[in-house]
mmCIF file of C-alpha atoms and ligand atoms in Angstrom:
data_model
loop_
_atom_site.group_PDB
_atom_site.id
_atom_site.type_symbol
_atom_site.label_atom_id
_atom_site.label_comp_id
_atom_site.label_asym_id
_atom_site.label_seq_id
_atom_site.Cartn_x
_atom_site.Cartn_y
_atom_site.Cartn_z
ATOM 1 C CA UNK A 1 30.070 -52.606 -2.313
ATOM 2 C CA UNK A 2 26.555 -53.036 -3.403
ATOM 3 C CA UNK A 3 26.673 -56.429 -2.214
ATOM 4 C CA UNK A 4 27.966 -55.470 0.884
ATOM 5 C CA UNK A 5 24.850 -53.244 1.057
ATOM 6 C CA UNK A 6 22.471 -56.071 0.555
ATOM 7 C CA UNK A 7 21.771 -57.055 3.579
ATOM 8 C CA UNK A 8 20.713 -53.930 5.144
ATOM 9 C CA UNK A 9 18.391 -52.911 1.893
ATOM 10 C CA UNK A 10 16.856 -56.590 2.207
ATOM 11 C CA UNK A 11 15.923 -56.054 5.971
ATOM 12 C CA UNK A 12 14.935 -52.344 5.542
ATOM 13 C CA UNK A 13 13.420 -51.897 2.024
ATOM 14 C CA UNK A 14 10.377 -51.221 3.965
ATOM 15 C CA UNK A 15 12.081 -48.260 5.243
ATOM 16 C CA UNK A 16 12.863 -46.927 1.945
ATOM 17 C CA UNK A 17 9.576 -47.158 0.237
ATOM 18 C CA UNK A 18 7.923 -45.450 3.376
ATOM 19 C CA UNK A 19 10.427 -42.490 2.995
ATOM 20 C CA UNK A 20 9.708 -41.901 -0.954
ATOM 21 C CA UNK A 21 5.796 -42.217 -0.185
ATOM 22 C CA UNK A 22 6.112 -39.894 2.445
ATOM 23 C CA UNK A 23 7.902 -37.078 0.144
ATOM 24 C CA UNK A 24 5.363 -37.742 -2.324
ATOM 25 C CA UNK A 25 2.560 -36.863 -0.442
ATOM 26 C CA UNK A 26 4.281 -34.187 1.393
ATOM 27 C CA UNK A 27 4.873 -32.327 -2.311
ATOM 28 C CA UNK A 28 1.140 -32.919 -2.732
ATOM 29 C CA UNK A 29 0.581 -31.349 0.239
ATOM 30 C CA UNK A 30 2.733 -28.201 -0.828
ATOM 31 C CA UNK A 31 1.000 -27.880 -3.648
ATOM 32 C CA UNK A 32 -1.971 -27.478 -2.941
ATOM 33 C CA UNK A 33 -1.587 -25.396 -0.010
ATOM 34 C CA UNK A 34 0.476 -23.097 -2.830
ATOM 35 C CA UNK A 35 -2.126 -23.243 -5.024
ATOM 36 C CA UNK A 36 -5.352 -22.546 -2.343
ATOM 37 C CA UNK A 37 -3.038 -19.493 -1.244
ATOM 38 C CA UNK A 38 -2.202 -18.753 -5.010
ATOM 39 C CA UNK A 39 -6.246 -18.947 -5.898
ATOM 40 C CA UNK A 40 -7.094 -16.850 -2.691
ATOM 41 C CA UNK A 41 -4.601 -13.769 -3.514
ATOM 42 C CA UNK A 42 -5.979 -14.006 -6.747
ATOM 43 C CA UNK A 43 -10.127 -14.370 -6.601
ATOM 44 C CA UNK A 44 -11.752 -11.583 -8.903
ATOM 45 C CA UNK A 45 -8.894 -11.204 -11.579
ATOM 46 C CA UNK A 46 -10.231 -12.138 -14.464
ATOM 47 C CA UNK A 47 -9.383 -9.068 -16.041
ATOM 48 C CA UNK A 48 -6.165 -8.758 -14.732
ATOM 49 C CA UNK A 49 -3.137 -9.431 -16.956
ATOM 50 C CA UNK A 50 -1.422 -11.909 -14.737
ATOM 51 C CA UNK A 51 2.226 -11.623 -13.731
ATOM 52 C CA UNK A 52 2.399 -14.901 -12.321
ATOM 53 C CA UNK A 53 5.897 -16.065 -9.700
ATOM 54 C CA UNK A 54 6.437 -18.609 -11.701
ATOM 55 C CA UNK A 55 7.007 -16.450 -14.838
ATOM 56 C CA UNK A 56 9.542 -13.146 -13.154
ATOM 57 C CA UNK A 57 12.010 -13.619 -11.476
ATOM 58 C CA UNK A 58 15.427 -11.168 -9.790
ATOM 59 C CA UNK A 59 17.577 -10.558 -12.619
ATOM 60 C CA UNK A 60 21.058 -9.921 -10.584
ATOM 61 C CA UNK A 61 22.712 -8.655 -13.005
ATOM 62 C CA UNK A 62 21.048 -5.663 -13.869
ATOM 63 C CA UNK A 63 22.224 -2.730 -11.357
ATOM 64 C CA UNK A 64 19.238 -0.815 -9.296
ATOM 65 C CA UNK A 65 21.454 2.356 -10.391
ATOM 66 C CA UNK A 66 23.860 2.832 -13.434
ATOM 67 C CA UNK A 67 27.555 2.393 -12.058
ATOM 68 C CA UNK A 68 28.980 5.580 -13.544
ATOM 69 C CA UNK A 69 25.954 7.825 -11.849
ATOM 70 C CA UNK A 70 27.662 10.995 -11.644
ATOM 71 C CA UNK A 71 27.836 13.251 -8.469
ATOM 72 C CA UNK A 72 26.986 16.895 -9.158
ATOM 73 C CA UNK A 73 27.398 19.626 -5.871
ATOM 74 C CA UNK A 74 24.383 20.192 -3.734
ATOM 75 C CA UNK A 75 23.093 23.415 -3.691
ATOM 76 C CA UNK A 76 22.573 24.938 -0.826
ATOM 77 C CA UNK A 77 21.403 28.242 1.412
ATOM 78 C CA UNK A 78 22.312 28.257 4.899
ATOM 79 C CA UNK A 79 19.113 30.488 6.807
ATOM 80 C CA UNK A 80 20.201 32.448 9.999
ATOM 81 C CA UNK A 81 19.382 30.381 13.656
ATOM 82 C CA UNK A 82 16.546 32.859 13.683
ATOM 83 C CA UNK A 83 15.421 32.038 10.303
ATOM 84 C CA UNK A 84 15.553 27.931 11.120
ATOM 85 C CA UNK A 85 13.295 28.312 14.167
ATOM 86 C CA UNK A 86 10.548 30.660 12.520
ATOM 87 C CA UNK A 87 10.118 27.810 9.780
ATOM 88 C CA UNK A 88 9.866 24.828 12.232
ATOM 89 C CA UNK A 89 7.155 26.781 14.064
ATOM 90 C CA UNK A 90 5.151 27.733 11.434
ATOM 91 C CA UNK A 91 5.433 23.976 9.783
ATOM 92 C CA UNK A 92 4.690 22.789 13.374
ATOM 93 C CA UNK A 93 1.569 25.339 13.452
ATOM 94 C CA UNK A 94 0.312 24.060 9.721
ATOM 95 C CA UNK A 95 0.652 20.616 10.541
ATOM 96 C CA UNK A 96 -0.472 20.885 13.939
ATOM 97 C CA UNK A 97 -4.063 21.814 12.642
ATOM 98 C CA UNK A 98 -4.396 18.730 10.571
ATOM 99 C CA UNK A 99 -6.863 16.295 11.870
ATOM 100 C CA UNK A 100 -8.586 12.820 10.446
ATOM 101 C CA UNK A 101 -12.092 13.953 9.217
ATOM 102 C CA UNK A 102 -14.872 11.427 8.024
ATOM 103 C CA UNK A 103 -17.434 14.227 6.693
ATOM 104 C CA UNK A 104 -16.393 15.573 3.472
ATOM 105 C CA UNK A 105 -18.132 17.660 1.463
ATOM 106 C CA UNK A 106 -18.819 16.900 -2.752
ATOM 107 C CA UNK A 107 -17.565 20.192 -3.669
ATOM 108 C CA UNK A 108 -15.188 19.646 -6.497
ATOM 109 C CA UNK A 109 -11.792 20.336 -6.231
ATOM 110 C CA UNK A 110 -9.420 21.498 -9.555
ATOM 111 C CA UNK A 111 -7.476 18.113 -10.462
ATOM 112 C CA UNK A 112 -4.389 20.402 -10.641
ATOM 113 C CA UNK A 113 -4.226 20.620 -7.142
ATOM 114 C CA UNK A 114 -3.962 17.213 -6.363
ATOM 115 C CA UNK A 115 -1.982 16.267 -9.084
ATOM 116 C CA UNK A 116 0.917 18.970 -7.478
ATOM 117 C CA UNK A 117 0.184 17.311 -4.094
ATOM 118 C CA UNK A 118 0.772 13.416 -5.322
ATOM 119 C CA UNK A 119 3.612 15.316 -7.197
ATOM 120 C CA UNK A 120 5.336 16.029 -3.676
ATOM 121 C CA UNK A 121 4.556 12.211 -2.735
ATOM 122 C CA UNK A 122 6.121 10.170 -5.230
ATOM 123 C CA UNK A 123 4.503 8.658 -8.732
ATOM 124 C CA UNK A 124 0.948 9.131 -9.652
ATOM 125 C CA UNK A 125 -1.400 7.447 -11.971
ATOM 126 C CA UNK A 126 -4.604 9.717 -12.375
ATOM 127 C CA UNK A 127 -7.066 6.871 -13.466
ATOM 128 C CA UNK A 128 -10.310 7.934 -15.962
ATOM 129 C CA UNK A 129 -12.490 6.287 -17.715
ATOM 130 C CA UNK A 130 -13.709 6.782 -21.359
ATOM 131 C CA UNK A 131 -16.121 4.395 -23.502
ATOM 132 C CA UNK A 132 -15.545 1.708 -20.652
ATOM 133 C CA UNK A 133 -11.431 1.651 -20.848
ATOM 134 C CA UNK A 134 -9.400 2.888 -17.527
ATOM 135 C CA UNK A 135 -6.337 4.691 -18.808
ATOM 136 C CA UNK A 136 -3.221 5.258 -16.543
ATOM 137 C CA UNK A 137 -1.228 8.926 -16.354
ATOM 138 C CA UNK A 138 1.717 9.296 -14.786
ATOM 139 C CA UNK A 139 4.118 11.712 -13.158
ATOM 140 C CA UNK A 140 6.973 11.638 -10.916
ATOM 141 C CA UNK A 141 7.623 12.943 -6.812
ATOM 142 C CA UNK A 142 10.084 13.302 -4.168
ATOM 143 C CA UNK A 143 10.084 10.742 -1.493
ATOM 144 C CA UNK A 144 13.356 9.336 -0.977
ATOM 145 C CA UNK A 145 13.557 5.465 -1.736
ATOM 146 C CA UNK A 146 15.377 2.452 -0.657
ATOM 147 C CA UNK A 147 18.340 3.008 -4.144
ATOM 148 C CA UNK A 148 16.231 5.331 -5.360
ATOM 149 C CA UNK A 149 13.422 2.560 -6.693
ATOM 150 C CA UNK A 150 10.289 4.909 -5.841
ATOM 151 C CA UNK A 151 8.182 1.454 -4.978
ATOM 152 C CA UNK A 152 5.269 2.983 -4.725
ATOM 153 C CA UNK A 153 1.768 3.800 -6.954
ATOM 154 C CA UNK A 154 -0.709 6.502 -6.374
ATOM 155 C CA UNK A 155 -4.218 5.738 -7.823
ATOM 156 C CA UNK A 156 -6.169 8.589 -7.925
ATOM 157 C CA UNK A 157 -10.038 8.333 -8.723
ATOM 158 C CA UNK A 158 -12.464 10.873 -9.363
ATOM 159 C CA UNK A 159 -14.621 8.682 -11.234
ATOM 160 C CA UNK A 160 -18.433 8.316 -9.777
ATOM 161 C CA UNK A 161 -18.801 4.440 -10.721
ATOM 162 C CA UNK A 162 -15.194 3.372 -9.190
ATOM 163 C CA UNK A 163 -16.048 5.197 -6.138
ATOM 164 C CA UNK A 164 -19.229 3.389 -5.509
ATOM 165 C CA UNK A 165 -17.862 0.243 -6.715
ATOM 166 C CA UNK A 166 -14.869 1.061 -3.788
ATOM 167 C CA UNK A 167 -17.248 1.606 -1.480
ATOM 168 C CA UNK A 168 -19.191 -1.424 -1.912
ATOM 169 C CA UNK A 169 -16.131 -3.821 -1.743
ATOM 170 C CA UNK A 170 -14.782 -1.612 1.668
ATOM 171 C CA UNK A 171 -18.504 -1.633 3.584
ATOM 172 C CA UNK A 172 -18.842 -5.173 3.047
ATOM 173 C CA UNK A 173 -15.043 -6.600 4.336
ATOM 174 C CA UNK A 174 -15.598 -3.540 6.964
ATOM 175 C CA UNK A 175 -18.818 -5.276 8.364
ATOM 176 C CA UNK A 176 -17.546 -8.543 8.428
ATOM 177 C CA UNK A 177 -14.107 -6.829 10.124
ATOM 178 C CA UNK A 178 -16.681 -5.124 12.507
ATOM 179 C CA UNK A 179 -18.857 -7.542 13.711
ATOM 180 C CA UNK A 180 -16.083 -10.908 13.650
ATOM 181 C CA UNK A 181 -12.842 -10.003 13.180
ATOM 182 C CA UNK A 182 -11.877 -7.206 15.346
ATOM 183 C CA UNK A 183 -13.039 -8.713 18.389
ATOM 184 C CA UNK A 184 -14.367 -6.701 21.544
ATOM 185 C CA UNK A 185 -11.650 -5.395 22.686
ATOM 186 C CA UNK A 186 -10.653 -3.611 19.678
ATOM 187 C CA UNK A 187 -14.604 -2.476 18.653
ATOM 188 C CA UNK A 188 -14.768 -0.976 22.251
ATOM 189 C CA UNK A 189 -11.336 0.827 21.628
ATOM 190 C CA UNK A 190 -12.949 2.299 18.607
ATOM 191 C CA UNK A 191 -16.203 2.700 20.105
ATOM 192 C CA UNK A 192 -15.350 6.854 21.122
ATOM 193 C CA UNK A 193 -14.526 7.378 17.827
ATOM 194 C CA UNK A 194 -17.970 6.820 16.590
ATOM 195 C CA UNK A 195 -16.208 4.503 13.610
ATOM 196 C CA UNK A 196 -18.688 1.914 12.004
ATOM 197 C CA UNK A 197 -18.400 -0.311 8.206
ATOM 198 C CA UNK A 198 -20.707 2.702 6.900
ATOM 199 C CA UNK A 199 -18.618 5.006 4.848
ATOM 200 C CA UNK A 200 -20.195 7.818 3.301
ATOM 201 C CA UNK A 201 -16.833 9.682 2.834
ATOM 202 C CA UNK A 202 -15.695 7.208 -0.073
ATOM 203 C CA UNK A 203 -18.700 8.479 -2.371
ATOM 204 C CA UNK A 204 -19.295 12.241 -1.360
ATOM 205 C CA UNK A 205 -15.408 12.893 -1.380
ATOM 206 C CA UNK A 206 -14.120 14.298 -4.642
ATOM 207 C CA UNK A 207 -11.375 12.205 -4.829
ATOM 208 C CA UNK A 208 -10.124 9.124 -3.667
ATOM 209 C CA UNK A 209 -6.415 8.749 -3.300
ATOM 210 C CA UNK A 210 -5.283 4.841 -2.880
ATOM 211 C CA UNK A 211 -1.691 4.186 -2.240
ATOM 212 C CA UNK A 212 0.084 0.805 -3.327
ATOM 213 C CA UNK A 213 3.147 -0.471 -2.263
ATOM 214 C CA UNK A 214 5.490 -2.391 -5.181
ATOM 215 C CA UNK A 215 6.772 -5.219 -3.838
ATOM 216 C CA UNK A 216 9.109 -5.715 -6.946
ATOM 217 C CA UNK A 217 9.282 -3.808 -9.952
ATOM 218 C CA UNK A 218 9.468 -5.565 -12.987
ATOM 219 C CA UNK A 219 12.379 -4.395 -15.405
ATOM 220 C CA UNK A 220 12.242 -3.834 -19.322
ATOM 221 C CA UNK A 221 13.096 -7.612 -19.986
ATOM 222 C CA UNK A 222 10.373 -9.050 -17.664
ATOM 223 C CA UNK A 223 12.225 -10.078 -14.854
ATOM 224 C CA UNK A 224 12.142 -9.091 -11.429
ATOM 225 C CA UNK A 225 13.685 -5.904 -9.336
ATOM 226 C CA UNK A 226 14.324 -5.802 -6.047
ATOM 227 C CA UNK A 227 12.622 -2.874 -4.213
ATOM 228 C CA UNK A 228 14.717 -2.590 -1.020
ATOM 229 C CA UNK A 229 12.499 -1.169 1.911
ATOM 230 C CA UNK A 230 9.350 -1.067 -0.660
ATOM 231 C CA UNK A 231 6.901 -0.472 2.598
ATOM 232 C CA UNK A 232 9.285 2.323 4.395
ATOM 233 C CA UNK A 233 9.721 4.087 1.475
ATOM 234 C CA UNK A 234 5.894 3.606 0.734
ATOM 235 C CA UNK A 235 4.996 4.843 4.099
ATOM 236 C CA UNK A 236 7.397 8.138 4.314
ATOM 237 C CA UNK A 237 5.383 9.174 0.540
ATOM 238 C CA UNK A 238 2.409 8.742 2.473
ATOM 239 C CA UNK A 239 3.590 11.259 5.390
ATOM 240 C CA UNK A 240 4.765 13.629 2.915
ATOM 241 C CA UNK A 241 1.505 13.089 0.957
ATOM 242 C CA UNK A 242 -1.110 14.037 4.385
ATOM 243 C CA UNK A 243 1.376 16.699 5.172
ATOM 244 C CA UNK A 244 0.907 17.842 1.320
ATOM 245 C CA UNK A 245 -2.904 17.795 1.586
ATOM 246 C CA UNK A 246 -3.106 19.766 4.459
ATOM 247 C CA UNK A 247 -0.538 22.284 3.483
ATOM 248 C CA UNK A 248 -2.794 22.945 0.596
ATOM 249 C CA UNK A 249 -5.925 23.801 2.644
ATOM 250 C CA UNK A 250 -7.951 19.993 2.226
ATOM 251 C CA UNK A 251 -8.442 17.185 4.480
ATOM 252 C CA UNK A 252 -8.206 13.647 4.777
ATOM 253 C CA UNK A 253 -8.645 10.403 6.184
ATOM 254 C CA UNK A 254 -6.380 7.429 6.429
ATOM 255 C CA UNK A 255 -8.375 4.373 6.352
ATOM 256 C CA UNK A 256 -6.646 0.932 6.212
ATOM 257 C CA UNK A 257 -9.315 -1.303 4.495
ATOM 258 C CA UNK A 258 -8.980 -4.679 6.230
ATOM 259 C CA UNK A 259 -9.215 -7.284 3.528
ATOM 260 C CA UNK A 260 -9.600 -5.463 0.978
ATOM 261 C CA UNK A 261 -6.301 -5.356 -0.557
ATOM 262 C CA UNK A 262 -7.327 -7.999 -3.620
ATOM 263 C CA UNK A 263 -10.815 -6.745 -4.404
ATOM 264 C CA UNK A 264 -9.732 -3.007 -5.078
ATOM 265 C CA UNK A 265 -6.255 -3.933 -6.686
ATOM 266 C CA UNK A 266 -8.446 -6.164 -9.324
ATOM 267 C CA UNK A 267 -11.053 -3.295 -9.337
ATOM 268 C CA UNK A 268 -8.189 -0.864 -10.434
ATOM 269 C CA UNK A 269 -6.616 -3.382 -12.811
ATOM 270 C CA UNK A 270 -3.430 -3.080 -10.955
ATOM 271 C CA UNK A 271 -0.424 -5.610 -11.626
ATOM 272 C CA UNK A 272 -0.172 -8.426 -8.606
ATOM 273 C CA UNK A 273 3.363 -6.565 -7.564
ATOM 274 C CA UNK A 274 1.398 -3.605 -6.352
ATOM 275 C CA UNK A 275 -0.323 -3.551 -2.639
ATOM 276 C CA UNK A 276 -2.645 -1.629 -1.123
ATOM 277 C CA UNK A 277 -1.061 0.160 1.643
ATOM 278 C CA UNK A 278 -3.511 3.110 2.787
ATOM 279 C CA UNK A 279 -7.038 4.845 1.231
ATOM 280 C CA UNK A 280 -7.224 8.270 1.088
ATOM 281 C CA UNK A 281 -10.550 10.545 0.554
ATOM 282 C CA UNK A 282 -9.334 13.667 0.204
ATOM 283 C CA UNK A 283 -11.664 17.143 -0.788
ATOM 284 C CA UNK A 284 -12.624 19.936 1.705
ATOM 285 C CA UNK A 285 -14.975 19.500 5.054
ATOM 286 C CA UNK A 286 -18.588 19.259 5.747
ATOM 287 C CA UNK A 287 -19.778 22.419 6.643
ATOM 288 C CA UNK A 288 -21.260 20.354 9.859
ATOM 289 C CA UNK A 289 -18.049 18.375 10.523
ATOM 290 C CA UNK A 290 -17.571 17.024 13.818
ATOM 291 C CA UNK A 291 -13.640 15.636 15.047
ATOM 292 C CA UNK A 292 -13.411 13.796 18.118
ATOM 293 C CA UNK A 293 -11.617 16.006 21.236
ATOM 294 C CA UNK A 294 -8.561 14.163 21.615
ATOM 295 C CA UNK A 295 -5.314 15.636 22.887
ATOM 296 C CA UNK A 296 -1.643 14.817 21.764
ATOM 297 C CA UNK A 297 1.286 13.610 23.704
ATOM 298 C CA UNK A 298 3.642 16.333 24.364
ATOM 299 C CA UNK A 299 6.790 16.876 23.399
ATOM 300 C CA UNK A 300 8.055 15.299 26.816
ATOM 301 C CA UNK A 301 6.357 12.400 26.483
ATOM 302 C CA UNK A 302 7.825 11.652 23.187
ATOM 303 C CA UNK A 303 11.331 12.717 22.867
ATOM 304 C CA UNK A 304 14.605 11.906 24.548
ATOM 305 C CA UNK A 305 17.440 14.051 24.510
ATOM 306 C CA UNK A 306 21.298 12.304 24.506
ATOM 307 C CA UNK A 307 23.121 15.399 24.956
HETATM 308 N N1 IYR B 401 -10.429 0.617 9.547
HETATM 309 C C1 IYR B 401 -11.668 0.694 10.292
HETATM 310 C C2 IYR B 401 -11.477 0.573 11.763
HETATM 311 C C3 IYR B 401 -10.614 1.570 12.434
HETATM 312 C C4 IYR B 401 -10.948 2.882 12.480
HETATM 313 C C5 IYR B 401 -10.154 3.807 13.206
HETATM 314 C C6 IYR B 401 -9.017 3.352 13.829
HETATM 315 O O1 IYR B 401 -8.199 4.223 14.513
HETATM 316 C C7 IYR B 401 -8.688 1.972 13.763
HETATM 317 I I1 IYR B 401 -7.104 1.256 14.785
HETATM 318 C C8 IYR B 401 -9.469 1.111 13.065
HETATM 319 C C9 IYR B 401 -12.471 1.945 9.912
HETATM 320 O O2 IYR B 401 -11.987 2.773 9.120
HETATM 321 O O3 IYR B 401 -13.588 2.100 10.400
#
């Protein structure tokens, strides 16, 4: 048969050899996109115990949930008609009050209070510093979860030093996002809200909450757990964690740090799994604080009722 062959490999070895050249380079070419990407995602993390692709990955066999969780009854108090429309109003009136604020004031705030706020969230790690070591404390919170993985990490830090050092990574990307990457359309769209790369609020605010997504959660063994809907689930904690804050009597800001993401997560020592989602400063008002006049939609304008 392979003499039947020989023909055709003597009149197209040519063929061939250009073929395996041309998967050689193109697996040089792979590899060192994968490894410019790899180096980008990971610039500044020297101090960063790494937890590297290459090293995790999904172990199938481990259920996100045991198999015999048991079922216990749901309890339960049905409140009158009357009852059910008196709460919605009054939630509507609480959270109808909320608005984004960018002047804070430094008065301090009692740690407990946030801590019982990130507690209606989802997980927190309160973050402090002693003789140059960040420690990690953490609780638990009541977001519901893609099977009940709670992807999601709440840094909270009070600390003087991190806040600066925060501010100083966000005001530089923020200039840079300012001046060339938003483009004039968007800077004129932001141009009423009197928005620059300055921000004050991430130093005079007591506290600065940053949220972090888990991608995958990393299991006992090492390997890899799948985090079904890791940014939903992220997102709803971060509804229920504005609602929270403004419930209690503070106020916030959610600010989206373009490009950021790496420099903070390194900053924070946090694993490569986690990433950042949102920034929050949260504390109480400048006495003097200004909020632009803007009106919301009505309930018309979005809602649709299928009868
Ligand atoms: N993140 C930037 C820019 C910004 C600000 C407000 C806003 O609604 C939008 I869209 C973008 C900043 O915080 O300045």
């Amino acid at each position: 048969m392979f003499a039947e062959l020989l023909p055709f490999w003597t009149k197209h070895w040519y063929h061939v050899v250009i073929c395996i050249v041309s998967c050689y380079f193109l697996k040089l070419f792979y590899v060192s996109i994968k490894g410019i990407v790899f180096t980008e995602n990971n610039r500044n993390s020297n101090n960063v115990e790494q937890l590297e692709d290459e090293e995790t990955f999904f172990d199938d066999e481990e259920p996100a949930l045991p198999k015999d969780l048991e079922h216990i009854p749901y309890k339960y108090e049905r409140p009158s008609e009357t009852e059910l429309y008196s709460r919605a109003s009054e939630f509507y009136k609480i959270v109808a009050a909320r608005r984004t604020i960018r002047f804070f004031s430094s008065d301090p705030v009692p740690k407990q209070v946030i801590r019982e706020i990130i507690k209606a969230a989802g997980t927190i790690i309160f973050c402090y510093i002693r003789k140059n070591m960040l420690y990690n404390l953490s609780l638990i919170g009541t977001t519901p979860s893609g099977a009940h993985t709670e992807p999601w990490t709440f840094v909270v830090v009070s600390n003087k030093n991190v806040k600066e050092q925060i501010r100083r990574i966000v005001e530089n990307e923020e200039e840079i996002n300012y001046k060339k990457r938003m483009g004039a359309k968007w800077t004129a769209d932001l141009l009423p809200l009197r928005t620059n790369w300055i921000k004050e609020y991430l130093t005079t605010a007591p506290y600065l909450i940053l949220v972090f997504k888990q991608i995958y959660g990393i299991l006992p063994n090492g390997k890899k757990k799948v985090h079904y809907y890791n940014e939903m689930s992220t997102c709803i904690a971060c509804g229920i964690l504005i609602t929270a804050i403004q419930y209690a009597g503070l106020v916030t800001l959610v600010s989206t740090p373009l490009n950021c993401g790496a420099g903070i997560r390194n900053l924070l020592r946090r694993p490569p799994n986690e990433k950042l989602l949102v920034l929050l400063p949260v504390g109480y008002p400048a006495k003097d604080a200004t909020v632009p006049d803007l009106q919301r939609k009505s309930l018309s304008d979005i809602q649709v009722e299928i009868d």
